[in-house]
Amino acid sequence: MSLPAAQGGPEGSPLLTIRGLRTYFYTESGVAKAVDGVDLDIAQGEVLGLVGESGSGKSVTALSILRLIPDPPGRIVAGEILYKGRDLLQLSWDDIREIRGNEISMVFQEPMTSLNPVFTIGMQVMEVIQAHQRVSKREAHARAVEILTEVGIPDPEQRMKQYPHHFSGGQRQRVMIAIALVLNPSLLIADEPTTALDVTIQAQILDLMLEMKERRAGASILLITHNLAVVAETCDRVAVMYGGKIQEVASIDALFDAPFHPYTHGLLGSIPSVDGKKAHRLTVIPGSVPDIYHLPVGCKFVTRCPYAFEPCPDIEPPLIEDAPGHWVRCHLYPHGGTPAVPPPAK
Amino acid sequence: MSTPEPAVDNLTHVPPDLASSMLPPPVTTTPPPESLLRKRLRKFRRLKRGYFSFVFVVTAYLISFFLPLIANNIALLVRYNGSYYVPIVHYRSASEFGQAAFGDPDYRALKQQFAAAGQGNWVLMPLIPYGPNEALLDLPGTPPNPPSAQHPFGTDDRGRDVLVRLAYGLNISLTFALLVALVGNIAGIAVGASLGYFGGRIDIFGQRGIEIWSSLPFLYVVIIIGSVIVPVYTPGRYQLLQPSLWLLVVILAAFDWMGITYYIRGEFYREKAKDYVGAAIATGVSEPGIMFRHILPNALTPVVSFAPFEIVANISALVALDFLGFGLPAPTPSWGELIGQGMENLTKWWLVFYPLGVLFLTLLLVVFIGEAVREAFDPKEFSRLR
């Protein structure tokens, strides 16, 4: 298989390059190919959105980057993840532990359970610092106060002595962001960081993440979400995932203005709109995600695709660059950005 | 087809003025930091029966370490011919105080002798002037002697004061039970944590190994070991430093550690899947750090709530072994040995009633503690309102 060239980004060589990543889960009901050949580039300083519905493999992709896949049952069976010239999949566990939290860190979906209930907030922030750097307790404390102030925790000196259950969901997510960013990592992976939060808090947390990124020159964010509105608000580029594969990669404008892949069409059509036009119903992608143990041989979307034609069920289309910086995995392309079959009328 | 661009302008989008007005989050009044442990301790303190049992048992246990100063046949302080002697610290022979005898002086006789002579010499005896291994053969009749004013619990079949021996026995029983629980729990936690954390083959084979080990008949193994390594009493050495005591601790702990592994294993299985563990791994915390700093404190509830009942079991086990004669070597003051004497002398009620009464009372109090601990650590109370 020839690996696609760099998908490009705003500037120069990518910070992280994923090629042919395959992460399988070996369970009693069979082999679940959660991630089956993902190619993705994250450029320096960009915010890349990774979108897809539940079970599309986006979280597993993120966990694979930090090698956090529970083994057993999961295993990264193939691929390479190049970070600053080093293949993360070849590193020893000690080396990967040095990367975690230091160079690449992660914010999880559930702020209510992501903090250890038996330790104070201060201890948990300081632990990350002390896990990676030889600093005195006093210095770690000072850095923790500083980062908590930065993420907008009022009265951090006092709050550091408190336990997670004294914090609200939004504040806990602020703490999680503080823990993730205290060592100024180059890449922040945010795995649905706002899904568990109130709508009003979601905007605050997203703003905070972008603000923190702006203060750290060259830092990138990989934002995993199933919420296209979040992507539109925050990201520079978007990658759409389905059935364990990247289906489309494009800049935010290109994707929302002129999506290529039928699945992306479906995703965008299923967003409710608030500006007039209440006449039409939301479009629905027919069917549901294919069984993870029995994915289609050819295109993964074939079972639900309104345009499916002769080669689709049998031959997997390659990920091709159909317009500059706009990649798509669909038999309808290449056609210079114009679908061979017109999208169905609404 | 409608253009998707404006469609995203909803749900999470907050108008900028509203967003900025929200941005410094409202300053909340900071509640006093209180850990879950402190909440539980406060609850434990409210459970009067368990709490007072705890205070009583702990106080009695702490006092029992000073028993050589409270119940002993060696004088605390002697003034003899103008100088002071502290026989409890430095051994003095009988001849040093002008007694016509070899070996240990009889301080009780010396006290009477000095008082009668009236030469300014005196002897300060402990509150109860009888030693735990001292045979009081000058009492009227033959031992066991019934309770009297000097010996409220009577004496045993070798003329030793039952009250003093029961008091020393408390120290030995509780120390022994605590040591076995400590050693057993350390081993059990280490094994259970490994089984639960690593899972897979280690778990399956480890559990089968534990099942085989726990099917060994405890009492027979102890009897066999006891007849191979004959426990010896080293005279003069402090009772808790007797090698036989530690041998017995190791043997009992070797049969005591399995119970807790199942609970710790289960806790680790549950806790390792929780998000905070994943988050800690993602920040680069090392594996031992994850196991022992992050998961273990969250998995200690069964250890704490089982501990009192384990202590009950260990006290009973030591009593049973001493009763059968496979426990601590004679003449260690032990409850089981006294109960054994009671069985041989069923008509001497004080040898039956007092040792059994003290054993019963101790076990009852420890069970009360256990009940209160279990209630205080009941997770339901704090999760009900969440």
PDB file of N, CA and C in Angstrom, chain B residues 239-323:
ATOM      1  N   GLN B 239       8.459 -10.479  76.418  1.00  0.00           N
ATOM      2  CA  GLN B 239       7.598 -11.506  75.819  1.00  0.00           C
ATOM      3  C   GLN B 239       7.300 -11.278  74.333  1.00  0.00           C
ATOM      4  N   LEU B 240       7.270  -9.998  73.911  1.00  0.00           N
ATOM      5  CA  LEU B 240       6.961  -9.756  72.502  1.00  0.00           C
ATOM      6  C   LEU B 240       8.174 -10.004  71.607  1.00  0.00           C
ATOM      7  N   LEU B 241       9.347 -10.182  72.203  1.00  0.00           N
ATOM      8  CA  LEU B 241      10.549 -10.431  71.402  1.00  0.00           C
ATOM      9  C   LEU B 241      10.912 -11.908  71.380  1.00  0.00           C
ATOM     10  N   GLN B 242      10.036 -12.745  71.932  1.00  0.00           N
ATOM     11  CA  GLN B 242      10.293 -14.183  71.894  1.00  0.00           C
ATOM     12  C   GLN B 242      10.246 -14.669  70.448  1.00  0.00           C
ATOM     13  N   PRO B 243      11.250 -15.426  70.020  1.00  0.00           N
ATOM     14  CA  PRO B 243      11.212 -15.899  68.622  1.00  0.00           C
ATOM     15  C   PRO B 243       9.994 -16.761  68.329  1.00  0.00           C
ATOM     16  N   SER B 244       9.520 -17.494  69.348  1.00  0.00           N
ATOM     17  CA  SER B 244       8.380 -18.378  69.106  1.00  0.00           C
ATOM     18  C   SER B 244       7.142 -17.573  68.719  1.00  0.00           C
ATOM     19  N   LEU B 245       7.010 -16.376  69.288  1.00  0.00           N
ATOM     20  CA  LEU B 245       5.857 -15.539  68.956  1.00  0.00           C
ATOM     21  C   LEU B 245       5.891 -15.163  67.477  1.00  0.00           C
ATOM     22  N   TRP B 246       7.079 -14.777  67.016  1.00  0.00           N
ATOM     23  CA  TRP B 246       7.200 -14.351  65.619  1.00  0.00           C
ATOM     24  C   TRP B 246       7.037 -15.522  64.665  1.00  0.00           C
ATOM     25  N   LEU B 247       7.529 -16.688  65.088  1.00  0.00           N
ATOM     26  CA  LEU B 247       7.334 -17.877  64.260  1.00  0.00           C
ATOM     27  C   LEU B 247       5.848 -18.133  64.068  1.00  0.00           C
ATOM     28  N   LEU B 248       5.118 -18.022  65.176  1.00  0.00           N
ATOM     29  CA  LEU B 248       3.686 -18.263  65.113  1.00  0.00           C
ATOM     30  C   LEU B 248       2.972 -17.201  64.271  1.00  0.00           C
ATOM     31  N   VAL B 249       3.467 -15.967  64.366  1.00  0.00           N
ATOM     32  CA  VAL B 249       2.889 -14.887  63.546  1.00  0.00           C
ATOM     33  C   VAL B 249       3.034 -15.235  62.071  1.00  0.00           C
ATOM     34  N   VAL B 250       4.231 -15.671  61.688  1.00  0.00           N
ATOM     35  CA  VAL B 250       4.475 -15.986  60.275  1.00  0.00           C
ATOM     36  C   VAL B 250       3.595 -17.151  59.840  1.00  0.00           C
ATOM     37  N   ILE B 251       3.497 -18.176  60.696  1.00  0.00           N
ATOM     38  CA  ILE B 251       2.696 -19.342  60.310  1.00  0.00           C
ATOM     39  C   ILE B 251       1.235 -18.956  60.145  1.00  0.00           C
ATOM     40  N   LEU B 252       0.718 -18.199  61.125  1.00  0.00           N
ATOM     41  CA  LEU B 252      -0.694 -17.826  61.010  1.00  0.00           C
ATOM     42  C   LEU B 252      -0.937 -16.896  59.832  1.00  0.00           C
ATOM     43  N   ALA B 253       0.007 -15.962  59.624  1.00  0.00           N
ATOM     44  CA  ALA B 253      -0.175 -15.027  58.501  1.00  0.00           C
ATOM     45  C   ALA B 253      -0.164 -15.779  57.181  1.00  0.00           C
ATOM     46  N   ALA B 254       0.634 -16.858  57.118  1.00  0.00           N
ATOM     47  CA  ALA B 254       0.709 -17.629  55.881  1.00  0.00           C
ATOM     48  C   ALA B 254      -0.630 -18.257  55.534  1.00  0.00           C
ATOM     49  N   PHE B 255      -1.505 -18.413  56.562  1.00  0.00           N
ATOM     50  CA  PHE B 255      -2.824 -18.973  56.286  1.00  0.00           C
ATOM     51  C   PHE B 255      -3.912 -17.918  56.336  1.00  0.00           C
ATOM     52  N   ASP B 256      -3.505 -16.699  56.584  1.00  0.00           N
ATOM     53  CA  ASP B 256      -4.486 -15.650  56.831  1.00  0.00           C
ATOM     54  C   ASP B 256      -4.591 -14.675  55.666  1.00  0.00           C
ATOM     55  N   TRP B 257      -3.619 -14.685  54.758  1.00  0.00           N
ATOM     56  CA  TRP B 257      -3.566 -13.612  53.763  1.00  0.00           C
ATOM     57  C   TRP B 257      -4.534 -13.801  52.615  1.00  0.00           C
ATOM     58  N   MET B 258      -5.068 -15.021  52.432  1.00  0.00           N
ATOM     59  CA  MET B 258      -5.834 -15.272  51.208  1.00  0.00           C
ATOM     60  C   MET B 258      -7.143 -14.509  51.161  1.00  0.00           C
ATOM     61  N   GLY B 259      -7.799 -14.414  52.330  1.00  0.00           N
ATOM     62  CA  GLY B 259      -9.139 -13.826  52.340  1.00  0.00           C
ATOM     63  C   GLY B 259      -9.201 -12.468  51.678  1.00  0.00           C
ATOM     64  N   ILE B 260      -8.250 -11.600  52.009  1.00  0.00           N
ATOM     65  CA  ILE B 260      -8.334 -10.220  51.535  1.00  0.00           C
ATOM     66  C   ILE B 260      -7.985 -10.110  50.043  1.00  0.00           C
ATOM     67  N   THR B 261      -7.245 -11.101  49.509  1.00  0.00           N
ATOM     68  CA  THR B 261      -6.836 -10.978  48.105  1.00  0.00           C
ATOM     69  C   THR B 261      -8.043 -10.890  47.177  1.00  0.00           C
ATOM     70  N   TYR B 262      -9.104 -11.664  47.506  1.00  0.00           N
ATOM     71  CA  TYR B 262     -10.268 -11.650  46.623  1.00  0.00           C
ATOM     72  C   TYR B 262     -10.870 -10.255  46.541  1.00  0.00           C
ATOM     73  N   TYR B 263     -10.955  -9.607  47.718  1.00  0.00           N
ATOM     74  CA  TYR B 263     -11.570  -8.274  47.729  1.00  0.00           C
ATOM     75  C   TYR B 263     -10.671  -7.263  47.025  1.00  0.00           C
ATOM     76  N   ILE B 264      -9.374  -7.312  47.322  1.00  0.00           N
ATOM     77  CA  ILE B 264      -8.454  -6.352  46.711  1.00  0.00           C
ATOM     78  C   ILE B 264      -8.406  -6.564  45.201  1.00  0.00           C
ATOM     79  N   ARG B 265      -8.409  -7.822  44.804  1.00  0.00           N
ATOM     80  CA  ARG B 265      -8.414  -8.127  43.372  1.00  0.00           C
ATOM     81  C   ARG B 265      -9.628  -7.511  42.712  1.00  0.00           C
ATOM     82  N   GLY B 266     -10.798  -7.716  43.340  1.00  0.00           N
ATOM     83  CA  GLY B 266     -12.021  -7.153  42.779  1.00  0.00           C
ATOM     84  C   GLY B 266     -11.967  -5.636  42.708  1.00  0.00           C
ATOM     85  N   GLU B 267     -11.479  -5.024  43.788  1.00  0.00           N
ATOM     86  CA  GLU B 267     -11.397  -3.559  43.818  1.00  0.00           C
ATOM     87  C   GLU B 267     -10.474  -3.057  42.703  1.00  0.00           C
ATOM     88  N   PHE B 268      -9.339  -3.745  42.533  1.00  0.00           N
ATOM     89  CA  PHE B 268      -8.387  -3.302  41.506  1.00  0.00           C
ATOM     90  C   PHE B 268      -8.987  -3.467  40.116  1.00  0.00           C
ATOM     91  N   TYR B 269      -9.701  -4.581  39.923  1.00  0.00           N
ATOM     92  CA  TYR B 269     -10.342  -4.786  38.629  1.00  0.00           C
ATOM     93  C   TYR B 269     -11.278  -3.644  38.322  1.00  0.00           C
ATOM     94  N   ARG B 270     -12.048  -3.228  39.351  1.00  0.00           N
ATOM     95  CA  ARG B 270     -13.018  -2.181  39.127  1.00  0.00           C
ATOM     96  C   ARG B 270     -12.323  -0.831  38.950  1.00  0.00           C
ATOM     97  N   GLU B 271     -11.363  -0.559  39.844  1.00  0.00           N
ATOM     98  CA  GLU B 271     -10.764   0.773  39.855  1.00  0.00           C
ATOM     99  C   GLU B 271      -9.892   1.022  38.626  1.00  0.00           C
ATOM    100  N   LYS B 272      -9.219  -0.041  38.136  1.00  0.00           N
ATOM    101  CA  LYS B 272      -8.276   0.206  37.046  1.00  0.00           C
ATOM    102  C   LYS B 272      -8.996   0.627  35.772  1.00  0.00           C
ATOM    103  N   ALA B 273     -10.307   0.312  35.692  1.00  0.00           N
ATOM    104  CA  ALA B 273     -11.053   0.701  34.504  1.00  0.00           C
ATOM    105  C   ALA B 273     -11.588   2.116  34.613  1.00  0.00           C
ATOM    106  N   LYS B 274     -11.396   2.739  35.778  1.00  0.00           N
ATOM    107  CA  LYS B 274     -11.988   4.070  35.950  1.00  0.00           C
ATOM    108  C   LYS B 274     -11.153   5.130  35.252  1.00  0.00           C
ATOM    109  N   ASP B 275     -11.832   6.242  34.972  1.00  0.00           N
ATOM    110  CA  ASP B 275     -11.202   7.287  34.167  1.00  0.00           C
ATOM    111  C   ASP B 275      -9.979   7.896  34.828  1.00  0.00           C
ATOM    112  N   TYR B 276     -10.012   8.025  36.157  1.00  0.00           N
ATOM    113  CA  TYR B 276      -8.880   8.709  36.775  1.00  0.00           C
ATOM    114  C   TYR B 276      -7.598   7.897  36.619  1.00  0.00           C
ATOM    115  N   VAL B 277      -7.736   6.575  36.519  1.00  0.00           N
ATOM    116  CA  VAL B 277      -6.544   5.755  36.293  1.00  0.00           C
ATOM    117  C   VAL B 277      -6.018   5.998  34.879  1.00  0.00           C
ATOM    118  N   GLY B 278      -6.953   6.010  33.913  1.00  0.00           N
ATOM    119  CA  GLY B 278      -6.555   6.307  32.541  1.00  0.00           C
ATOM    120  C   GLY B 278      -5.905   7.676  32.438  1.00  0.00           C
ATOM    121  N   ALA B 279      -6.499   8.644  33.146  1.00  0.00           N
ATOM    122  CA  ALA B 279      -5.958   9.996  33.099  1.00  0.00           C
ATOM    123  C   ALA B 279      -4.557  10.034  33.703  1.00  0.00           C
ATOM    124  N   ALA B 280      -4.367   9.263  34.801  1.00  0.00           N
ATOM    125  CA  ALA B 280      -3.042   9.251  35.431  1.00  0.00           C
ATOM    126  C   ALA B 280      -2.017   8.589  34.510  1.00  0.00           C
ATOM    127  N   ILE B 281      -2.427   7.490  33.841  1.00  0.00           N
ATOM    128  CA  ILE B 281      -1.506   6.835  32.909  1.00  0.00           C
ATOM    129  C   ILE B 281      -1.143   7.807  31.787  1.00  0.00           C
ATOM    130  N   ALA B 282      -2.157   8.557  31.330  1.00  0.00           N
ATOM    131  CA  ALA B 282      -1.920   9.479  30.214  1.00  0.00           C
ATOM    132  C   ALA B 282      -1.014  10.635  30.597  1.00  0.00           C
ATOM    133  N   THR B 283      -0.857  10.884  31.908  1.00  0.00           N
ATOM    134  CA  THR B 283       0.070  11.944  32.290  1.00  0.00           C
ATOM    135  C   THR B 283       1.444  11.387  32.595  1.00  0.00           C
ATOM    136  N   GLY B 284       1.651  10.092  32.370  1.00  0.00           N
ATOM    137  CA  GLY B 284       2.992   9.539  32.489  1.00  0.00           C
ATOM    138  C   GLY B 284       3.354   9.037  33.871  1.00  0.00           C
ATOM    139  N   VAL B 285       2.356   8.709  34.704  1.00  0.00           N
ATOM    140  CA  VAL B 285       2.671   8.146  36.020  1.00  0.00           C
ATOM    141  C   VAL B 285       3.123   6.696  35.828  1.00  0.00           C
ATOM    142  N   SER B 286       4.137   6.278  36.609  1.00  0.00           N
ATOM    143  CA  SER B 286       4.690   4.941  36.427  1.00  0.00           C
ATOM    144  C   SER B 286       3.714   3.874  36.923  1.00  0.00           C
ATOM    145  N   GLU B 287       3.975   2.621  36.535  1.00  0.00           N
ATOM    146  CA  GLU B 287       3.058   1.539  36.868  1.00  0.00           C
ATOM    147  C   GLU B 287       2.912   1.330  38.388  1.00  0.00           C
ATOM    148  N   PRO B 288       4.025   1.241  39.136  1.00  0.00           N
ATOM    149  CA  PRO B 288       3.856   1.143  40.592  1.00  0.00           C
ATOM    150  C   PRO B 288       3.116   2.343  41.170  1.00  0.00           C
ATOM    151  N   GLY B 289       3.356   3.514  40.574  1.00  0.00           N
ATOM    152  CA  GLY B 289       2.657   4.711  41.035  1.00  0.00           C
ATOM    153  C   GLY B 289       1.162   4.584  40.828  1.00  0.00           C
ATOM    154  N   ILE B 290       0.774   4.037  39.678  1.00  0.00           N
ATOM    155  CA  ILE B 290      -0.651   3.830  39.405  1.00  0.00           C
ATOM    156  C   ILE B 290      -1.225   2.851  40.404  1.00  0.00           C
ATOM    157  N   MET B 291      -0.518   1.727  40.590  1.00  0.00           N
ATOM    158  CA  MET B 291      -1.054   0.664  41.447  1.00  0.00           C
ATOM    159  C   MET B 291      -1.180   1.122  42.890  1.00  0.00           C
ATOM    160  N   PHE B 292      -0.086   1.676  43.418  1.00  0.00           N
ATOM    161  CA  PHE B 292      -0.073   1.869  44.866  1.00  0.00           C
ATOM    162  C   PHE B 292      -0.439   3.281  45.286  1.00  0.00           C
ATOM    163  N   ARG B 293      -0.203   4.272  44.427  1.00  0.00           N
ATOM    164  CA  ARG B 293      -0.566   5.620  44.850  1.00  0.00           C
ATOM    165  C   ARG B 293      -1.980   5.970  44.402  1.00  0.00           C
ATOM    166  N   HIS B 294      -2.374   5.496  43.217  1.00  0.00           N
ATOM    167  CA  HIS B 294      -3.686   5.911  42.715  1.00  0.00           C
ATOM    168  C   HIS B 294      -4.775   4.905  43.049  1.00  0.00           C
ATOM    169  N   ILE B 295      -4.526   3.620  42.786  1.00  0.00           N
ATOM    170  CA  ILE B 295      -5.620   2.661  42.958  1.00  0.00           C
ATOM    171  C   ILE B 295      -5.741   2.224  44.412  1.00  0.00           C
ATOM    172  N   LEU B 296      -4.606   1.915  45.045  1.00  0.00           N
ATOM    173  CA  LEU B 296      -4.673   1.309  46.379  1.00  0.00           C
ATOM    174  C   LEU B 296      -5.495   2.125  47.372  1.00  0.00           C
ATOM    175  N   PRO B 297      -5.272   3.461  47.477  1.00  0.00           N
ATOM    176  CA  PRO B 297      -6.084   4.200  48.452  1.00  0.00           C
ATOM    177  C   PRO B 297      -7.576   4.099  48.164  1.00  0.00           C
ATOM    178  N   ASN B 298      -7.935   3.884  46.912  1.00  0.00           N
ATOM    179  CA  ASN B 298      -9.343   3.741  46.569  1.00  0.00           C
ATOM    180  C   ASN B 298      -9.843   2.325  46.803  1.00  0.00           C
ATOM    181  N   ALA B 299      -8.916   1.407  47.090  1.00  0.00           N
ATOM    182  CA  ALA B 299      -9.301   0.005  47.229  1.00  0.00           C
ATOM    183  C   ALA B 299      -9.163  -0.477  48.664  1.00  0.00           C
ATOM    184  N   LEU B 300      -8.927   0.438  49.601  1.00  0.00           N
ATOM    185  CA  LEU B 300      -8.614   0.011  50.964  1.00  0.00           C
ATOM    186  C   LEU B 300      -9.843  -0.224  51.833  1.00  0.00           C
ATOM    187  N   THR B 301     -11.024   0.151  51.330  1.00  0.00           N
ATOM    188  CA  THR B 301     -12.211   0.022  52.173  1.00  0.00           C
ATOM    189  C   THR B 301     -12.397  -1.394  52.737  1.00  0.00           C
ATOM    190  N   PRO B 302     -12.296  -2.442  51.909  1.00  0.00           N
ATOM    191  CA  PRO B 302     -12.465  -3.772  52.510  1.00  0.00           C
ATOM    192  C   PRO B 302     -11.400  -4.079  53.558  1.00  0.00           C
ATOM    193  N   VAL B 303     -10.184  -3.610  53.354  1.00  0.00           N
ATOM    194  CA  VAL B 303      -9.130  -3.889  54.332  1.00  0.00           C
ATOM    195  C   VAL B 303      -9.515  -3.299  55.684  1.00  0.00           C
ATOM    196  N   VAL B 304      -9.957  -2.043  55.648  1.00  0.00           N
ATOM    197  CA  VAL B 304     -10.294  -1.377  56.903  1.00  0.00           C
ATOM    198  C   VAL B 304     -11.511  -2.021  57.540  1.00  0.00           C
ATOM    199  N   SER B 305     -12.531  -2.327  56.726  1.00  0.00           N
ATOM    200  CA  SER B 305     -13.745  -2.824  57.354  1.00  0.00           C
ATOM    201  C   SER B 305     -13.625  -4.287  57.773  1.00  0.00           C
ATOM    202  N   PHE B 306     -12.673  -5.007  57.210  1.00  0.00           N
ATOM    203  CA  PHE B 306     -12.482  -6.383  57.663  1.00  0.00           C
ATOM    204  C   PHE B 306     -11.520  -6.475  58.834  1.00  0.00           C
ATOM    205  N   ALA B 307     -10.678  -5.461  59.023  1.00  0.00           N
ATOM    206  CA  ALA B 307      -9.601  -5.558  60.007  1.00  0.00           C
ATOM    207  C   ALA B 307     -10.087  -5.969  61.398  1.00  0.00           C
ATOM    208  N   PRO B 308     -11.130  -5.335  61.965  1.00  0.00           N
ATOM    209  CA  PRO B 308     -11.531  -5.740  63.310  1.00  0.00           C
ATOM    210  C   PRO B 308     -11.935  -7.212  63.377  1.00  0.00           C
ATOM    211  N   PHE B 309     -12.628  -7.676  62.337  1.00  0.00           N
ATOM    212  CA  PHE B 309     -13.070  -9.071  62.362  1.00  0.00           C
ATOM    213  C   PHE B 309     -11.890 -10.018  62.183  1.00  0.00           C
ATOM    214  N   GLU B 310     -10.906  -9.546  61.428  1.00  0.00           N
ATOM    215  CA  GLU B 310      -9.683 -10.337  61.307  1.00  0.00           C
ATOM    216  C   GLU B 310      -9.000 -10.462  62.658  1.00  0.00           C
ATOM    217  N   ILE B 311      -9.009  -9.361  63.412  1.00  0.00           N
ATOM    218  CA  ILE B 311      -8.366  -9.389  64.722  1.00  0.00           C
ATOM    219  C   ILE B 311      -9.100 -10.346  65.645  1.00  0.00           C
ATOM    220  N   VAL B 312     -10.435 -10.332  65.575  1.00  0.00           N
ATOM    221  CA  VAL B 312     -11.218 -11.295  66.351  1.00  0.00           C
ATOM    222  C   VAL B 312     -10.791 -12.714  65.991  1.00  0.00           C
ATOM    223  N   ALA B 313     -10.695 -12.968  64.683  1.00  0.00           N
ATOM    224  CA  ALA B 313     -10.330 -14.314  64.234  1.00  0.00           C
ATOM    225  C   ALA B 313      -8.933 -14.691  64.714  1.00  0.00           C
ATOM    226  N   ASN B 314      -7.999 -13.727  64.670  1.00  0.00           N
ATOM    227  CA  ASN B 314      -6.631 -14.039  65.069  1.00  0.00           C
ATOM    228  C   ASN B 314      -6.516 -14.293  66.566  1.00  0.00           C
ATOM    229  N   ILE B 315      -7.256 -13.498  67.366  1.00  0.00           N
ATOM    230  CA  ILE B 315      -7.240 -13.748  68.814  1.00  0.00           C
ATOM    231  C   ILE B 315      -7.776 -15.151  69.077  1.00  0.00           C
ATOM    232  N   SER B 316      -8.898 -15.480  68.429  1.00  0.00           N
ATOM    233  CA  SER B 316      -9.481 -16.808  68.628  1.00  0.00           C
ATOM    234  C   SER B 316      -8.515 -17.895  68.193  1.00  0.00           C
ATOM    235  N   ALA B 317      -7.819 -17.662  67.081  1.00  0.00           N
ATOM    236  CA  ALA B 317      -6.888 -18.681  66.588  1.00  0.00           C
ATOM    237  C   ALA B 317      -5.770 -18.917  67.593  1.00  0.00           C
ATOM    238  N   LEU B 318      -5.244 -17.837  68.167  1.00  0.00           N
ATOM    239  CA  LEU B 318      -4.170 -17.992  69.142  1.00  0.00           C
ATOM    240  C   LEU B 318      -4.683 -18.701  70.388  1.00  0.00           C
ATOM    241  N   VAL B 319      -5.894 -18.338  70.826  1.00  0.00           N
ATOM    242  CA  VAL B 319      -6.478 -18.997  71.995  1.00  0.00           C
ATOM    243  C   VAL B 319      -6.640 -20.487  71.712  1.00  0.00           C
ATOM    244  N   ALA B 320      -7.131 -20.803  70.508  1.00  0.00           N
ATOM    245  CA  ALA B 320      -7.334 -22.209  70.166  1.00  0.00           C
ATOM    246  C   ALA B 320      -6.016 -22.968  70.178  1.00  0.00           C
ATOM    247  N   LEU B 321      -4.967 -22.369  69.586  1.00  0.00           N
ATOM    248  CA  LEU B 321      -3.671 -23.049  69.550  1.00  0.00           C
ATOM    249  C   LEU B 321      -3.105 -23.222  70.952  1.00  0.00           C
ATOM    250  N   ASP B 322      -3.222 -22.170  71.772  1.00  0.00           N
ATOM    251  CA  ASP B 322      -2.711 -22.263  73.138  1.00  0.00           C
ATOM    252  C   ASP B 322      -3.489 -23.299  73.939  1.00  0.00           C
ATOM    253  N   PHE B 323      -4.785 -23.338  73.698  1.00  0.00           N
ATOM    254  CA  PHE B 323      -5.648 -24.301  74.381  1.00  0.00           C
ATOM    255  C   PHE B 323      -5.198 -25.720  74.063  1.00  0.00           C
TER     256      PHE B 323
END
